[in-house]
Amino acid sequence: DAKTTQPPSMDCAEGRAANLPCNHSTISGNEYVYWYRQIHSQGPQYIIHGLKNNETNEMASLIITEDRKSSTLILPHATLRDTAVYYCIVRVVGGNKLVFGAGTILRVKS
Amino acid sequence: EPEVTQTPSHQVTQMGQEVILRCVPISNHLYFYWYRQILGQKVEFLVSFYNNEISEKSEIFDDQFSVERPDGSNFTLKIRSTKLEDSAMYFCASSEGLGVQPQHFGDGTRLSIL
């Protein structure tokens, strides 16, 4: 699975959009981008995934660049409860495991 | 919304004792996983399980570890003779399939080895 690079931490004001970047420059054609988050002392929570088209669900939007070498997770109106570690993970279709990195600590501040 | 449930939430065990961690995956899911997270470290894959067989395991998953689906709803992780370094959060996850379907995680069992 391709390696991902994320900033170690970010701050966001409550009510504003949080834009979390991820680089995955070695991604291959059969690898999807997944985003999870982990709120303190809870299990990882699935947010969204995509291959090459932008995706949106009730939690977030995922923007993947045309060359697929990077992506951005967007939380449109961040709340204090969105404070968590956010993980960008690349996984091959049919792959068993998720490989977690250190992620980005997002702090939403009032 | 259906969820993965894990019991107990916290398990304290003496070193050398056996421990069984229990998970109830989401009911229509066919693939099951265990991960662990040592305090302050990354979430690490341990094992995946499908059709009553291990489909992949990591180097961490040595002979002290075993998994079982004893009935139609439970999925267990057994550590035969616990060591101090087994202290960690253990997360169970499940997914519908191996395609693009995401894995959904439980809230974990905190295992403390004394």
Short mmCIF file of C-alpha atoms in Angstrom, two decimals:
data_model
loop_
_atom_site.label_atom_id
_atom_site.label_comp_id
_atom_site.label_asym_id
_atom_site.label_seq_id
_atom_site.Cartn_x
_atom_site.Cartn_y
_atom_site.Cartn_z
CA ASP A 1 0.00 0.00 0.00
CA ALA A 2 1.22 3.48 -0.86
CA LYS A 3 2.63 5.66 1.88
CA THR A 4 0.81 8.81 2.95
CA THR A 5 2.09 12.05 4.40
CA GLN A 6 -0.02 14.32 6.62
CA PRO A 7 0.79 17.40 8.69
CA PRO A 8 1.14 16.47 12.37
CA SER A 9 -1.39 19.00 13.58
CA MET A 10 -3.85 21.70 12.52
CA ASP A 11 -6.13 24.16 14.24
CA CYS A 12 -9.54 25.24 13.02
CA ALA A 13 -12.07 27.74 14.35
CA GLU A 14 -15.44 26.36 15.29
CA GLY A 15 -17.97 26.81 12.49
CA ARG A 16 -15.30 27.16 9.83
CA ALA A 17 -14.34 24.58 7.24
CA ALA A 18 -11.48 22.28 8.18
CA ASN A 19 -9.32 21.26 5.24
CA LEU A 20 -7.01 18.36 5.98
CA PRO A 21 -4.40 17.59 3.32
CA CYS A 22 -2.78 14.27 2.50
CA ASN A 23 -0.02 13.39 0.06
CA HIS A 24 0.06 9.95 -1.52
CA SER A 25 2.38 10.48 -4.47
CA THR A 26 3.10 6.77 -5.00
CA ILE A 27 -0.55 5.73 -5.18
CA SER A 28 -1.31 3.18 -7.86
CA GLY A 29 -4.36 2.76 -10.03
CA ASN A 30 -6.07 0.12 -7.89
CA GLU A 31 -5.64 1.92 -4.58
CA TYR A 32 -8.38 3.85 -2.84
CA VAL A 33 -7.99 6.72 -0.40
CA TYR A 34 -9.76 6.24 2.94
CA TRP A 35 -10.19 8.70 5.77
CA TYR A 36 -10.76 7.70 9.36
CA ARG A 37 -10.70 9.66 12.57
CA GLN A 38 -10.06 8.69 16.15
CA ILE A 39 -11.60 10.70 18.93
CA HIS A 40 -9.75 10.32 22.19
CA SER A 41 -9.98 6.77 23.61
CA GLN A 42 -12.45 5.60 20.98
CA GLY A 43 -12.02 3.29 18.01
CA PRO A 44 -11.20 4.65 14.55
CA GLN A 45 -14.31 5.95 12.85
CA TYR A 46 -14.76 5.63 9.10
CA ILE A 47 -15.43 8.95 7.38
CA ILE A 48 -15.22 8.61 3.60
CA HIS A 49 -13.30 6.99 0.77
CA GLY A 50 -12.69 7.57 -2.93
CA LEU A 51 -10.77 6.49 -6.00
CA LYS A 52 -10.51 9.49 -8.29
CA ASN A 53 -13.79 11.38 -8.23
CA ASN A 54 -14.68 13.80 -5.50
CA GLU A 55 -16.96 12.29 -2.89
CA THR A 56 -19.37 13.77 -0.37
CA ASN A 57 -21.38 12.24 2.43
CA GLU A 58 -23.10 13.50 5.55
CA MET A 59 -19.82 13.83 7.41
CA ALA A 60 -17.36 15.28 4.93
CA SER A 61 -16.17 15.84 1.38
CA LEU A 62 -13.13 14.26 -0.21
CA ILE A 63 -11.32 16.08 -2.97
CA ILE A 64 -8.77 14.03 -4.92
CA THR A 65 -6.44 15.77 -7.36
CA GLU A 66 -6.57 14.75 -10.98
CA ASP A 67 -3.18 13.02 -10.79
CA ARG A 68 -4.36 11.29 -7.56
CA LYS A 69 -1.15 12.19 -5.78
CA SER A 70 -2.90 14.12 -3.06
CA SER A 71 -6.28 14.61 -1.47
CA THR A 72 -8.07 16.91 0.96
CA LEU A 73 -10.69 16.00 3.51
CA ILE A 74 -13.12 18.84 4.12
CA LEU A 75 -15.29 19.13 7.21
CA PRO A 76 -17.58 21.94 6.09
CA HIS A 77 -18.56 23.36 9.49
CA ALA A 78 -16.22 22.07 12.15
CA THR A 79 -17.51 21.68 15.70
CA LEU A 80 -15.67 21.05 18.95
CA ARG A 81 -16.67 17.40 18.66
CA ASP A 82 -14.61 17.13 15.46
CA THR A 83 -11.42 17.47 17.51
CA ALA A 84 -9.65 14.16 16.77
CA VAL A 85 -6.75 12.49 15.00
CA TYR A 86 -7.53 12.18 11.29
CA TYR A 87 -5.92 9.40 9.28
CA CYS A 88 -5.49 9.29 5.52
CA ILE A 89 -4.96 5.69 4.42
CA VAL A 90 -4.34 4.23 0.99
CA ARG A 91 -5.51 0.67 0.51
CA VAL A 92 -5.45 -1.60 -2.49
CA VAL A 93 -8.80 -3.00 -3.64
CA GLY A 94 -9.15 -6.39 -2.04
CA GLY A 95 -6.52 -5.66 0.56
CA ASN A 96 -7.00 -6.95 4.06
CA LYS A 97 -5.43 -4.45 6.34
CA LEU A 98 -5.46 -0.74 6.98
CA VAL A 99 -2.04 0.75 7.61
CA PHE A 100 -2.36 3.67 10.00
CA GLY A 101 0.21 6.43 10.16
CA ALA A 102 0.48 9.10 12.82
CA GLY A 103 -2.35 11.15 11.26
CA THR A 104 -3.19 14.81 11.76
CA ILE A 105 -4.34 16.07 15.14
CA LEU A 106 -7.16 18.50 14.38
CA ARG A 107 -8.00 20.89 17.20
CA VAL A 108 -11.25 22.78 16.74
CA LYS A 109 -11.29 25.88 18.91
CA SER A 110 -14.16 28.12 19.98
CA GLU B 1 -26.85 2.53 12.82
CA PRO B 2 -25.36 -0.94 13.33
CA GLU B 3 -22.06 -0.99 15.19
CA VAL B 4 -19.28 -3.27 16.30
CA THR B 5 -19.41 -3.97 20.03
CA GLN B 6 -16.52 -5.11 22.19
CA THR B 7 -16.41 -6.52 25.68
CA PRO B 8 -15.08 -5.94 28.21
CA SER B 9 -14.18 -2.28 27.89
CA HIS B 10 -11.29 -2.78 30.30
CA GLN B 11 -9.54 -6.02 31.23
CA VAL B 12 -6.87 -6.30 33.91
CA THR B 13 -4.87 -9.53 33.91
CA GLN B 14 -1.81 -10.89 35.62
CA MET B 15 1.20 -11.56 33.42
CA GLY B 16 1.25 -15.13 32.17
CA GLN B 17 -2.52 -15.51 32.31
CA GLU B 18 -4.74 -16.18 29.33
CA VAL B 19 -7.16 -13.51 28.20
CA ILE B 20 -10.03 -13.57 25.72
CA LEU B 21 -11.30 -10.39 24.15
CA ARG B 22 -14.74 -10.51 22.62
CA CYS B 23 -16.31 -8.73 19.69
CA VAL B 24 -19.71 -8.78 18.03
CA PRO B 25 -19.22 -7.60 14.44
CA ILE B 26 -21.93 -5.95 12.37
CA SER B 27 -24.40 -8.68 11.50
CA ASN B 28 -24.12 -8.88 7.71
CA HIS B 29 -20.36 -8.44 7.64
CA LEU B 30 -18.16 -11.30 6.49
CA TYR B 31 -14.64 -10.05 7.19
CA PHE B 32 -13.27 -9.53 10.66
CA TYR B 33 -10.13 -7.89 11.96
CA TRP B 34 -8.17 -7.20 15.10
CA TYR B 35 -5.91 -4.21 15.56
CA ARG B 36 -4.07 -2.94 18.60
CA GLN B 37 -2.80 0.44 19.75
CA ILE B 38 -0.16 0.70 22.41
CA LEU B 39 -0.55 3.90 24.40
CA GLY B 40 0.76 6.86 22.41
CA GLN B 41 1.56 4.78 19.34
CA LYS B 42 -0.04 4.01 15.98
CA VAL B 43 -2.92 1.64 15.37
CA GLU B 44 -1.38 -1.65 14.19
CA PHE B 45 -2.98 -4.47 12.22
CA LEU B 46 -2.93 -7.86 13.87
CA VAL B 47 -5.05 -10.26 11.86
CA SER B 48 -7.88 -10.62 9.36
CA PHE B 49 -10.36 -13.49 9.31
CA TYR B 50 -12.77 -14.72 6.68
CA ASN B 51 -14.71 -17.92 6.19
CA ASN B 52 -13.36 -19.35 9.44
CA GLU B 53 -9.78 -18.89 8.41
CA ILE B 54 -7.05 -16.35 8.98
CA SER B 55 -6.54 -14.53 5.69
CA GLU B 56 -3.63 -12.35 6.76
CA LYS B 57 -1.64 -11.76 9.92
CA SER B 58 1.12 -9.43 10.96
CA GLU B 59 4.43 -10.22 12.62
CA ILE B 60 2.89 -9.20 15.94
CA PHE B 61 0.38 -12.05 15.69
CA ASP B 62 2.63 -14.83 16.92
CA ASP B 63 1.80 -18.21 18.40
CA GLN B 64 0.54 -16.60 21.60
CA PHE B 65 -2.40 -15.16 19.69
CA SER B 66 -5.39 -16.93 18.21
CA VAL B 67 -8.74 -15.90 16.80
CA GLU B 68 -12.01 -17.73 16.62
CA ARG B 69 -15.57 -17.26 15.52
CA PRO B 70 -17.20 -19.65 18.00
CA ASP B 71 -20.75 -18.97 16.83
CA GLY B 72 -22.61 -16.87 14.31
CA SER B 73 -22.17 -13.61 16.12
CA ASN B 74 -18.99 -13.49 18.20
CA PHE B 75 -15.39 -13.03 17.12
CA THR B 76 -12.71 -13.51 19.75
CA LEU B 77 -9.03 -12.79 20.22
CA LYS B 78 -7.18 -14.99 22.67
CA ILE B 79 -3.77 -14.24 24.09
CA ARG B 80 -2.48 -17.44 25.63
CA SER B 81 0.19 -16.24 28.04
CA THR B 82 0.12 -12.50 28.40
CA LYS B 83 3.23 -10.36 28.63
CA LEU B 84 3.63 -6.84 29.94
CA GLU B 85 4.09 -5.58 26.39
CA ASP B 86 0.63 -6.88 25.44
CA SER B 87 -0.85 -3.96 27.34
CA ALA B 88 -2.71 -1.93 24.73
CA MET B 89 -6.10 -1.02 23.31
CA TYR B 90 -7.41 -3.82 21.14
CA PHE B 91 -9.86 -2.89 18.41
CA CYS B 92 -12.11 -5.24 16.51
CA ALA B 93 -13.34 -4.27 13.05
CA SER B 94 -15.58 -5.78 10.43
CA SER B 95 -16.43 -5.15 6.79
CA GLU B 96 -19.00 -6.42 4.32
CA GLY B 97 -16.40 -7.44 1.81
CA LEU B 98 -12.85 -7.03 0.64
CA GLY B 99 -13.61 -4.78 -2.28
CA VAL B 100 -13.85 -1.15 -1.38
CA GLN B 101 -16.15 -1.56 1.58
CA PRO B 102 -14.76 0.23 4.62
CA GLN B 103 -13.90 -1.44 7.89
CA HIS B 104 -15.96 -0.38 10.87
CA PHE B 105 -14.35 -0.41 14.29
CA GLY B 106 -15.53 -1.01 17.82
CA ASP B 107 -14.49 1.20 20.70
CA GLY B 108 -11.92 -1.25 21.89
CA THR B 109 -10.88 -3.18 24.96
CA ARG B 110 -8.18 -1.68 27.11
CA LEU B 111 -5.95 -4.57 28.22
CA SER B 112 -3.72 -3.92 31.20
CA ILE B 113 -1.17 -6.58 32.11
CA LEU B 114 0.20 -6.41 35.64
#
